[in-house]
mmCIF file of C-alpha atoms and ligand atoms in Angstrom:
data_model
loop_
_atom_site.group_PDB
_atom_site.id
_atom_site.type_symbol
_atom_site.label_atom_id
_atom_site.label_comp_id
_atom_site.label_asym_id
_atom_site.label_seq_id
_atom_site.Cartn_x
_atom_site.Cartn_y
_atom_site.Cartn_z
ATOM 1 C CA MET A 1027 -9.177 -4.648 -24.829
ATOM 2 C CA LYS A 1028 -10.950 -3.091 -21.738
ATOM 3 C CA LEU A 1029 -8.911 -2.145 -18.737
ATOM 4 C CA ILE A 1030 -9.282 -0.455 -15.413
ATOM 5 C CA PHE A 1031 -6.339 1.161 -13.510
ATOM 6 C CA LEU A 1032 -6.732 1.172 -9.703
ATOM 7 C CA GLY A 1033 -4.421 2.811 -7.297
ATOM 8 C CA PRO A 1034 -4.425 5.634 -4.790
ATOM 9 C CA PRO A 1035 -4.008 9.223 -5.561
ATOM 10 C CA GLY A 1036 -0.463 9.793 -6.802
ATOM 11 C CA ALA A 1037 0.235 6.075 -7.778
ATOM 12 C CA GLY A 1038 0.820 7.072 -11.367
ATOM 13 C CA LYS A 1039 -2.432 5.957 -13.021
ATOM 14 C CA GLY A 1040 -2.756 8.923 -15.315
ATOM 15 C CA THR A 1041 0.997 8.754 -16.235
ATOM 16 C CA GLN A 1042 0.793 5.098 -17.161
ATOM 17 C CA ALA A 1043 -2.767 5.173 -18.734
ATOM 18 C CA GLU A 1044 -1.619 7.702 -21.182
ATOM 19 C CA ARG A 1045 1.125 5.407 -22.356
ATOM 20 C CA ILE A 1046 -0.694 2.216 -22.296
ATOM 21 C CA ALA A 1047 -3.682 3.683 -24.159
ATOM 22 C CA GLU A 1048 -1.457 4.852 -26.948
ATOM 23 C CA ARG A 1049 0.429 1.466 -27.144
ATOM 24 C CA TYR A 1050 -2.724 -0.556 -27.496
ATOM 25 C CA GLN A 1051 -4.786 1.994 -29.534
ATOM 26 C CA ILE A 1052 -7.509 2.372 -26.924
ATOM 27 C CA ALA A 1053 -9.311 5.291 -25.476
ATOM 28 C CA HIS A 1054 -8.132 6.706 -22.195
ATOM 29 C CA ILE A 1055 -11.056 7.702 -20.098
ATOM 30 C CA SER A 1056 -9.986 9.556 -16.963
ATOM 31 C CA THR A 1057 -12.977 10.473 -14.946
ATOM 32 C CA GLY A 1058 -10.893 13.246 -13.068
ATOM 33 C CA ASP A 1059 -10.046 14.749 -16.318
ATOM 34 C CA MET A 1060 -13.679 14.781 -17.406
ATOM 35 C CA LEU A 1061 -14.811 16.352 -14.242
ATOM 36 C CA ARG A 1062 -12.041 18.990 -14.466
ATOM 37 C CA SER A 1063 -13.025 19.871 -18.031
ATOM 38 C CA GLU A 1064 -16.809 20.275 -16.734
ATOM 39 C CA ILE A 1065 -15.497 22.675 -14.038
ATOM 40 C CA ARG A 1066 -13.404 24.635 -16.611
ATOM 41 C CA ASN A 1067 -16.463 24.935 -18.852
ATOM 42 C CA ALA A 1068 -18.594 25.959 -16.121
ATOM 43 C CA THR A 1069 -21.429 23.294 -16.628
ATOM 44 C CA LEU A 1070 -23.901 22.354 -14.064
ATOM 45 C CA LEU A 1071 -22.038 18.848 -13.626
ATOM 46 C CA GLY A 1072 -18.986 20.748 -13.259
ATOM 47 C CA ALA A 1073 -20.581 23.024 -10.424
ATOM 48 C CA GLN A 1074 -21.973 19.931 -8.540
ATOM 49 C CA ALA A 1075 -18.458 18.226 -8.652
ATOM 50 C CA LYS A 1076 -16.225 20.913 -7.650
ATOM 51 C CA SER A 1077 -17.504 21.193 -4.090
ATOM 52 C CA PHE A 1078 -16.641 17.271 -3.662
ATOM 53 C CA ILE A 1079 -13.355 17.598 -5.419
ATOM 54 C CA ASP A 1080 -11.985 20.460 -3.476
ATOM 55 C CA ARG A 1081 -12.769 18.730 -0.357
ATOM 56 C CA GLY A 1082 -11.128 15.433 -1.506
ATOM 57 C CA GLU A 1083 -14.441 13.518 -1.319
ATOM 58 C CA LEU A 1084 -15.706 11.345 -4.159
ATOM 59 C CA VAL A 1085 -18.459 12.880 -6.534
ATOM 60 C CA PRO A 1086 -21.675 10.848 -5.905
ATOM 61 C CA ASP A 1087 -22.131 7.529 -7.843
ATOM 62 C CA SER A 1088 -25.170 8.798 -9.750
ATOM 63 C CA VAL A 1089 -23.273 11.479 -11.380
ATOM 64 C CA ILE A 1090 -20.298 9.306 -12.367
ATOM 65 C CA ILE A 1091 -21.969 6.307 -13.482
ATOM 66 C CA GLY A 1092 -24.100 7.986 -15.950
ATOM 67 C CA MET A 1093 -21.030 9.958 -17.219
ATOM 68 C CA VAL A 1094 -18.916 6.778 -17.902
ATOM 69 C CA GLU A 1095 -22.046 4.936 -19.376
ATOM 70 C CA ASN A 1096 -22.254 7.611 -22.086
ATOM 71 C CA ARG A 1097 -18.588 7.928 -22.727
ATOM 72 C CA ILE A 1098 -17.741 4.208 -23.241
ATOM 73 C CA GLN A 1099 -20.543 4.198 -25.970
ATOM 74 C CA GLU A 1100 -18.637 6.759 -28.022
ATOM 75 C CA ASP A 1101 -16.953 5.859 -31.233
ATOM 76 C CA ASP A 1102 -13.387 5.728 -30.093
ATOM 77 C CA CYS A 1103 -14.267 3.086 -27.484
ATOM 78 C CA LYS A 1104 -15.097 0.548 -30.130
ATOM 79 C CA ASN A 1105 -11.436 -0.777 -29.950
ATOM 80 C CA GLY A 1106 -11.629 -0.899 -26.171
ATOM 81 C CA PHE A 1107 -10.792 1.684 -23.608
ATOM 82 C CA LEU A 1108 -8.909 2.207 -20.367
ATOM 83 C CA LEU A 1109 -10.660 3.538 -17.500
ATOM 84 C CA ASP A 1110 -8.368 5.717 -15.145
ATOM 85 C CA GLY A 1111 -10.117 6.506 -11.636
ATOM 86 C CA PHE A 1112 -13.213 4.605 -12.382
ATOM 87 C CA PRO A 1113 -14.646 2.606 -10.660
ATOM 88 C CA ARG A 1114 -13.952 3.942 -7.243
ATOM 89 C CA THR A 1115 -16.746 2.331 -5.123
ATOM 90 C CA THR A 1116 -18.337 -1.037 -5.093
ATOM 91 C CA ALA A 1117 -21.589 0.435 -6.494
ATOM 92 C CA GLN A 1118 -19.555 1.989 -9.544
ATOM 93 C CA ALA A 1119 -18.044 -1.491 -10.056
ATOM 94 C CA ASP A 1120 -21.312 -3.225 -9.953
ATOM 95 C CA ALA A 1121 -22.806 -0.747 -12.263
ATOM 96 C CA LEU A 1122 -19.769 -1.179 -14.675
ATOM 97 C CA GLY A 1123 -20.166 -5.003 -14.583
ATOM 98 C CA GLU A 1124 -23.779 -4.454 -15.828
ATOM 99 C CA LEU A 1125 -22.480 -2.516 -18.783
ATOM 100 C CA THR A 1126 -19.516 -4.492 -20.073
ATOM 101 C CA GLU A 1127 -17.033 -7.259 -19.367
ATOM 102 C CA ILE A 1128 -13.557 -5.948 -18.377
ATOM 103 C CA ASP A 1129 -10.349 -7.937 -19.346
ATOM 104 C CA TYR A 1130 -7.727 -6.847 -16.675
ATOM 105 C CA VAL A 1131 -7.700 -4.489 -13.573
ATOM 106 C CA VAL A 1132 -4.197 -3.151 -12.926
ATOM 107 C CA ASP A 1133 -3.555 -2.176 -9.465
ATOM 108 C CA ILE A 1134 -0.599 0.261 -9.289
ATOM 109 C CA GLU A 1135 1.079 -0.249 -5.827
ATOM 110 C CA VAL A 1136 3.059 2.680 -4.158
ATOM 111 C CA PRO A 1137 4.060 2.997 -0.532
ATOM 112 C CA SER A 1138 1.876 5.701 1.108
ATOM 113 C CA GLU A 1139 4.847 7.713 2.149
ATOM 114 C CA ARG A 1140 5.766 8.334 -1.536
ATOM 115 C CA LEU A 1141 2.404 9.517 -2.487
ATOM 116 C CA VAL A 1142 2.244 12.994 -0.687
ATOM 117 C CA ALA A 1143 5.575 14.156 -2.245
ATOM 118 C CA ARG A 1144 4.472 12.987 -5.768
ATOM 119 C CA ILE A 1145 1.023 14.814 -5.534
ATOM 120 C CA SER A 1146 2.379 17.899 -4.041
ATOM 121 C CA GLY A 1147 5.196 18.366 -6.798
ATOM 122 C CA ARG A 1148 2.625 17.585 -9.551
ATOM 123 C CA ARG A 1149 2.064 20.089 -12.373
ATOM 124 C CA MET A 1150 -0.694 19.660 -14.895
ATOM 125 C CA CYS A 1151 -1.271 20.796 -18.461
ATOM 126 C CA PRO A 1152 -4.627 22.431 -18.692
ATOM 127 C CA ASP A 1153 -5.024 21.579 -22.369
ATOM 128 C CA CYS A 1154 -3.836 17.946 -22.791
ATOM 129 C CA GLY A 1155 -3.880 16.627 -19.148
ATOM 130 C CA ALA A 1156 -0.361 15.654 -19.173
ATOM 131 C CA ALA A 1157 1.232 15.422 -15.711
ATOM 132 C CA TYR A 1158 4.701 16.443 -14.675
ATOM 133 C CA HIS A 1159 6.649 16.598 -11.504
ATOM 134 C CA VAL A 1160 8.741 19.712 -10.404
ATOM 135 C CA THR A 1161 11.876 17.530 -9.670
ATOM 136 C CA THR A 1162 11.941 16.128 -13.238
ATOM 137 C CA HIS A 1163 10.541 18.941 -15.264
ATOM 138 C CA ALA A 1164 11.956 22.295 -14.680
ATOM 139 C CA ALA A 1165 10.074 24.165 -17.469
ATOM 140 C CA ASP A 1166 6.522 25.549 -16.527
ATOM 141 C CA THR A 1167 5.038 24.760 -19.923
ATOM 142 C CA CYS A 1168 3.762 21.414 -21.414
ATOM 143 C CA ASP A 1169 6.351 19.521 -23.622
ATOM 144 C CA LYS A 1170 3.495 18.267 -25.751
ATOM 145 C CA CYS A 1171 1.442 21.349 -26.465
ATOM 146 C CA GLY A 1172 3.341 24.227 -24.851
ATOM 147 C CA ALA A 1173 0.441 25.371 -22.537
ATOM 148 C CA LYS A 1174 1.381 26.776 -19.092
ATOM 149 C CA LEU A 1175 1.423 24.195 -16.340
ATOM 150 C CA TYR A 1176 -0.824 24.681 -13.196
ATOM 151 C CA GLN A 1177 -1.180 23.143 -9.765
ATOM 152 C CA ARG A 1178 -4.467 21.321 -9.193
ATOM 153 C CA ASP A 1179 -6.646 22.875 -6.230
ATOM 154 C CA ASP A 1180 -7.062 19.334 -4.849
ATOM 155 C CA ASP A 1181 -3.228 18.788 -4.551
ATOM 156 C CA ARG A 1182 -2.984 21.083 -1.471
ATOM 157 C CA GLU A 1183 -1.737 19.145 1.497
ATOM 158 C CA GLU A 1184 -4.761 19.352 3.619
ATOM 159 C CA THR A 1185 -6.953 17.801 0.713
ATOM 160 C CA VAL A 1186 -4.380 15.261 -0.254
ATOM 161 C CA HIS A 1187 -4.710 13.707 3.172
ATOM 162 C CA ASN A 1188 -8.389 13.421 2.944
ATOM 163 C CA ARG A 1189 -8.207 11.880 -0.602
ATOM 164 C CA LEU A 1190 -5.989 9.185 0.677
ATOM 165 C CA VAL A 1191 -8.272 8.489 3.637
ATOM 166 C CA VAL A 1192 -11.278 8.345 1.228
ATOM 167 C CA TYR A 1193 -9.125 5.912 -1.128
ATOM 168 C CA GLU A 1194 -8.431 3.437 1.740
ATOM 169 C CA LYS A 1195 -12.076 3.553 2.841
ATOM 170 C CA LYS A 1196 -13.991 3.410 -0.439
ATOM 171 C CA THR A 1197 -11.747 2.287 -3.157
ATOM 172 C CA ALA A 1198 -8.937 0.059 -1.777
ATOM 173 C CA PRO A 1199 -11.838 -2.702 -1.279
ATOM 174 C CA LEU A 1200 -11.930 -3.005 -4.988
ATOM 175 C CA ILE A 1201 -8.754 -4.786 -5.016
ATOM 176 C CA ALA A 1202 -10.129 -7.753 -3.271
ATOM 177 C CA TYR A 1203 -13.529 -7.312 -5.466
ATOM 178 C CA TYR A 1204 -11.439 -7.878 -8.662
ATOM 179 C CA GLN A 1205 -9.054 -10.421 -7.298
ATOM 180 C CA GLU A 1206 -12.091 -12.603 -6.336
ATOM 181 C CA ARG A 1207 -13.237 -12.235 -10.048
ATOM 182 C CA GLY A 1208 -9.736 -13.223 -11.297
ATOM 183 C CA LYS A 1209 -9.210 -10.085 -13.026
ATOM 184 C CA LEU A 1210 -6.409 -8.369 -10.984
ATOM 185 C CA LEU A 1211 -2.756 -7.683 -12.245
ATOM 186 C CA THR A 1212 -0.667 -5.970 -9.441
ATOM 187 C CA VAL A 1213 2.278 -3.886 -10.484
ATOM 188 C CA ASP A 1214 4.956 -2.451 -8.384
ATOM 189 C CA GLY A 1215 4.493 1.566 -8.994
ATOM 190 C CA ASP A 1216 7.476 2.443 -6.874
ATOM 191 C CA GLN A 1217 10.050 2.198 -9.971
ATOM 192 C CA ALA A 1218 10.929 4.401 -12.725
ATOM 193 C CA ILE A 1219 8.181 5.456 -15.070
ATOM 194 C CA ASP A 1220 9.526 3.354 -18.018
ATOM 195 C CA SER A 1221 9.924 0.309 -15.642
ATOM 196 C CA VAL A 1222 6.333 0.539 -14.458
ATOM 197 C CA THR A 1223 5.162 0.611 -18.038
ATOM 198 C CA ASP A 1224 7.403 -2.284 -18.873
ATOM 199 C CA SER A 1225 5.826 -4.426 -15.870
ATOM 200 C CA ILE A 1226 2.222 -3.499 -17.077
ATOM 201 C CA VAL A 1227 2.784 -4.513 -20.646
ATOM 202 C CA LYS A 1228 4.561 -7.682 -19.696
ATOM 203 C CA GLY A 1229 1.696 -8.497 -17.210
ATOM 204 C CA LEU A 1230 -0.939 -7.976 -19.842
ATOM 205 C CA ALA A 1231 0.900 -10.205 -22.314
ATOM 206 C CA LYS A 1232 0.627 -13.231 -19.929
HETATM 207 P P1 AP5 B 1237 -8.436 12.020 -10.239
HETATM 208 O O1 AP5 B 1237 -7.953 13.070 -11.072
HETATM 209 O O2 AP5 B 1237 -8.830 10.629 -10.741
HETATM 210 O O3 AP5 B 1237 -7.348 11.837 -9.130
HETATM 211 P P2 AP5 B 1237 -6.610 10.552 -8.331
HETATM 212 O O4 AP5 B 1237 -7.283 9.218 -8.522
HETATM 213 O O5 AP5 B 1237 -6.578 11.065 -7.009
HETATM 214 O O6 AP5 B 1237 -5.248 10.372 -8.907
HETATM 215 P P3 AP5 B 1237 -4.240 11.408 -9.242
HETATM 216 O O7 AP5 B 1237 -4.700 12.058 -10.494
HETATM 217 O O8 AP5 B 1237 -4.063 12.262 -8.075
HETATM 218 O O9 AP5 B 1237 -3.005 10.526 -9.440
HETATM 219 P P4 AP5 B 1237 -2.515 9.625 -10.401
HETATM 220 O O10 AP5 B 1237 -2.547 8.195 -10.003
HETATM 221 O O11 AP5 B 1237 -3.111 9.651 -11.840
HETATM 222 O O12 AP5 B 1237 -1.033 9.830 -10.697
HETATM 223 P P5 AP5 B 1237 -0.297 10.781 -11.913
HETATM 224 O O13 AP5 B 1237 0.180 9.902 -12.937
HETATM 225 O O14 AP5 B 1237 -0.822 12.055 -12.024
HETATM 226 O O15 AP5 B 1237 -9.665 12.569 -9.366
HETATM 227 C C1 AP5 B 1237 -9.703 13.632 -8.703
HETATM 228 C C2 AP5 B 1237 -11.083 13.901 -8.079
HETATM 229 O O16 AP5 B 1237 -12.091 13.688 -9.011
HETATM 230 C C3 AP5 B 1237 -11.348 12.806 -6.955
HETATM 231 O O17 AP5 B 1237 -10.740 13.114 -5.732
HETATM 232 C C4 AP5 B 1237 -12.719 12.795 -6.802
HETATM 233 O O18 AP5 B 1237 -13.298 13.871 -6.093
HETATM 234 C C5 AP5 B 1237 -13.157 12.951 -8.290
HETATM 235 N N1 AP5 B 1237 -13.535 11.723 -9.117
HETATM 236 C C6 AP5 B 1237 -12.729 11.220 -10.098
HETATM 237 N N2 AP5 B 1237 -13.165 10.040 -10.348
HETATM 238 C C7 AP5 B 1237 -14.188 9.730 -9.701
HETATM 239 C C8 AP5 B 1237 -15.082 8.734 -9.517
HETATM 240 N N3 AP5 B 1237 -14.969 7.481 -10.336
HETATM 241 N N4 AP5 B 1237 -15.881 8.640 -8.443
HETATM 242 C C9 AP5 B 1237 -16.107 9.694 -7.910
HETATM 243 N N5 AP5 B 1237 -15.367 10.756 -7.746
HETATM 244 C C10 AP5 B 1237 -14.369 10.811 -8.773
HETATM 245 O O19 AP5 B 1237 1.176 10.983 -11.110
HETATM 246 C C11 AP5 B 1237 1.217 11.841 -9.847
HETATM 247 C C12 AP5 B 1237 2.632 12.443 -9.781
HETATM 248 O O20 AP5 B 1237 3.803 11.487 -9.754
HETATM 249 C C13 AP5 B 1237 2.991 13.245 -11.143
HETATM 250 O O21 AP5 B 1237 3.712 14.258 -10.769
HETATM 251 C C14 AP5 B 1237 3.961 12.157 -11.973
HETATM 252 O O22 AP5 B 1237 4.964 12.936 -12.812
HETATM 253 C C15 AP5 B 1237 4.619 11.548 -10.824
HETATM 254 N N6 AP5 B 1237 4.964 9.966 -11.202
HETATM 255 C C16 AP5 B 1237 3.963 9.172 -11.765
HETATM 256 N N7 AP5 B 1237 4.685 7.934 -11.982
HETATM 257 C C17 AP5 B 1237 5.838 8.149 -11.147
HETATM 258 C C18 AP5 B 1237 6.931 7.121 -11.056
HETATM 259 N N8 AP5 B 1237 6.862 5.980 -11.296
HETATM 260 N N9 AP5 B 1237 7.918 7.668 -10.200
HETATM 261 C C19 AP5 B 1237 8.105 8.904 -9.763
HETATM 262 N N10 AP5 B 1237 7.178 10.008 -10.004
HETATM 263 C C20 AP5 B 1237 6.021 9.318 -10.829
#
């Protein structure tokens, strides 16, 4: 199965992607995690990406498309994959369409007033990429691997605002793009985490 998860920053794409990829035994490909790993490893790509990420802007299509093209050819993608945070522009969606056929595009809808609170309270694991929220996870270490959690630089309030503006302008048009192609599955992301997972699983089973 080949899936895309769409939705604004903070919609819960990463949280749900981890669960759904495990359930269907497919690779979880988060372009945000890949870019953050490049930054941590101080690569040239990481240095190029950092200035865009820190401003809440998108990294150029030319960089991202090549990165995803290579990643989906790796062995762990043979059984399928879940793209979390890609595509984010029509050019990325067109390029993906040239590479492979996607089965479903899951659009996770959350009212915009909820997003800032979700993002500003998020804490991330630097090692396994798990996301937590300060209201539901009091410890400052990861439940899965024990690493000390951190707050992403682009989760500061001023950057979050620009990320939401960029989402509306450049990524939200992909909802209509995939609707026209008969691929879209819309899920209410404003429910408890387990209920969102159930809605996605039910939608995929139809
Ligand atoms: P990326 O890392 O992809 O960030 P994003 O899309 O902005 O999404 P987030 O990670 O902020 O949110 P999410 O939807 O995954 O929510 P999460 O599950 O963590 O990208 C970062 C940057 O990299 C971009 O701005 C861009 O610069 C660059 N980039 C990446 N991909 C690119 C591309 N394709 N092209 C160009 N540039 C690219 O949940 C958020 C919080 O809410 C957590 O605390 C979580 O615990 C909580 N939560 C989750 N679900 C629920 C729920 N149901 N109820 C209550 N709380 C919940």
